[in-house]
Amino acid sequence: SRSLMVIEWCTEVWLLGSKKAGLAANVQKSVIDKIYKTYTTMRLLADTLGLPIPFQYYHLLCLMVSVCVLCWAIVMGTSHSVSGLPVFFVAELIFMGMIQLASQLADPFGEDAVDFPLRVWIVDCFGACERLLEYEHV
């Protein structure tokens, strides 16, 4: 990507300039760490903006689940039942699992191991289309 190339260029220019200026190794490393932190922040922002689910809906869902878990915590924490804590724990695990599942399902064609093999499907589709186009009907 372009941002990675710019960060790479920035790092190389910094290293060449700092070596020519005779800066200490710890100063060089500290600036390189700041450049890397900038890159990770840029990637996080790009990934967040690239969500197919609108940004507001995702955070609204997170807020709804948090409020629901908070209400359950208050109700079950103030009840005199012994089973309140285990029931709350299981319900909270289910809610947090649903949020995690929603974030995983938001991008089913990504690069994770559990995502669909989109590249293989496209290559197979192109191969089938090419065979159909090259087929000579006699």
C-alpha positions as semicolon CSV with decimal commas, in nm:
position;residue;x (nm);y (nm);z (nm)
1;S;0,000;0,000;0,000
2;R;0,100;0,360;-0,043
3;S;0,109;0,436;0,328
4;L;0,350;0,149;0,390
5;M;0,576;0,276;0,112
6;V;0,575;0,628;0,257
7;I;0,653;0,493;0,606
8;E;0,933;0,279;0,460
9;W;1,076;0,581;0,278
10;C;1,048;0,794;0,591
11;T;1,230;0,530;0,794
12;E;1,510;0,497;0,540
13;V;1,557;0,875;0,514
14;W;1,562;0,904;0,892
15;L;1,819;0,626;0,931
16;L;2,047;0,771;0,664
17;G;2,020;1,121;0,808
18;S;2,067;1,014;1,168
19;K;2,371;0,801;1,083
20;K;2,522;1,088;0,888
21;A;2,458;1,323;1,182
22;G;2,607;1,071;1,425
23;L;2,305;1,037;1,652
24;A;2,303;0,773;1,925
25;A;2,138;0,438;1,856
26;N;1,874;0,488;2,126
27;V;1,761;0,815;1,962
28;Q;1,738;0,642;1,625
29;K;1,536;0,358;1,774
30;S;1,301;0,594;1,959
31;V;1,215;0,782;1,638
32;I;1,172;0,455;1,446
33;D;0,934;0,336;1,720
34;K;0,732;0,657;1,685
35;I;0,716;0,611;1,307
36;Y;0,597;0,252;1,356
37;K;0,335;0,368;1,609
38;T;0,213;0,622;1,353
39;Y;0,182;0,347;1,093
40;T;-0,013;0,117;1,327
41;T;-0,249;0,403;1,411
42;M;-0,298;0,472;1,040
43;R;-0,376;0,103;0,976
44;L;-0,621;0,092;1,266
45;L;-0,799;0,399;1,131
46;A;-0,808;0,255;0,778
47;D;-0,944;-0,076;0,906
48;T;-1,209;0,100;1,112
49;L;-1,319;0,315;0,820
50;G;-1,319;0,012;0,590
51;L;-1,582;-0,175;0,790
52;P;-1,880;-0,269;0,574
53;I;-2,103;-0,198;0,875
54;P;-2,146;0,177;0,923
55;F;-1,929;0,311;1,204
56;Q;-2,225;0,446;1,401
57;Y;-2,420;0,117;1,389
58;Y;-2,125;-0,081;1,521
59;H;-2,082;0,154;1,816
60;L;-2,456;0,166;1,875
61;L;-2,455;-0,214;1,895
62;C;-2,165;-0,204;2,141
63;L;-2,347;0,056;2,351
64;M;-2,669;-0,149;2,351
65;V;-2,487;-0,462;2,463
66;S;-2,297;-0,270;2,731
67;V;-2,616;-0,116;2,870
68;C;-2,789;-0,455;2,865
69;V;-2,497;-0,620;3,047
70;L;-2,492;-0,333;3,300
71;C;-2,866;-0,371;3,368
72;W;-2,829;-0,746;3,410
73;A;-2,534;-0,690;3,645
74;I;-2,737;-0,453;3,864
75;V;-3,044;-0,679;3,872
76;M;-2,854;-1,000;3,935
77;G;-2,611;-0,837;4,175
78;T;-2,891;-0,707;4,395
79;S;-3,092;-1,029;4,390
80;H;-3,071;-1,263;4,686
81;S;-3,036;-1,569;4,464
82;V;-2,717;-1,772;4,460
83;S;-2,760;-1,850;4,090
84;G;-2,747;-1,483;3,989
85;L;-2,371;-1,471;3,942
86;P;-2,336;-1,783;3,722
87;V;-2,636;-1,681;3,509
88;F;-2,492;-1,332;3,463
89;F;-2,151;-1,474;3,373
90;V;-2,298;-1,703;3,105
91;A;-2,519;-1,423;2,967
92;E;-2,223;-1,185;2,953
93;L;-2,014;-1,444;2,769
94;I;-2,294;-1,489;2,516
95;F;-2,330;-1,114;2,458
96;M;-1,956;-1,056;2,421
97;G;-1,936;-1,358;2,191
98;M;-2,210;-1,208;1,974
99;I;-2,012;-0,884;1,942
100;Q;-1,698;-1,079;1,852
101;L;-1,892;-1,287;1,599
102;A;-2,042;-0,974;1,445
103;S;-1,698;-0,819;1,404
104;Q;-1,565;-1,140;1,243
105;L;-1,864;-1,168;1,009
106;A;-1,831;-0,803;0,910
107;D;-1,548;-0,897;0,670
108;P;-1,593;-1,258;0,553
109;F;-1,355;-1,213;0,258
110;G;-1,052;-1,097;0,456
111;E;-0,715;-1,264;0,500
112;D;-0,786;-1,459;0,821
113;A;-0,760;-1,837;0,829
114;V;-1,136;-1,873;0,880
115;D;-1,238;-1,644;0,594
116;F;-1,360;-1,756;0,254
117;P;-1,085;-1,840;-0,001
118;L;-1,182;-1,559;-0,235
119;R;-0,863;-1,570;-0,443
120;V;-0,904;-1,943;-0,514
121;W;-1,268;-1,890;-0,612
122;I;-1,178;-1,607;-0,850
123;V;-0,901;-1,810;-1,014
124;D;-1,138;-2,106;-1,056
125;C;-1,407;-1,879;-1,201
126;F;-1,164;-1,720;-1,447
127;G;-1,042;-2,064;-1,550
128;A;-1,397;-2,186;-1,610
129;C;-1,482;-1,871;-1,808
130;E;-1,168;-1,910;-2,017
131;R;-1,248;-2,274;-2,093
132;L;-1,602;-2,176;-2,196
133;L;-1,474;-1,900;-2,423
134;E;-1,206;-2,119;-2,582
135;Y;-1,441;-2,414;-2,633
136;E;-1,495;-2,488;-3,001
137;H;-1,833;-2,635;-3,071
138;V;-1,811;-2,875;-3,363
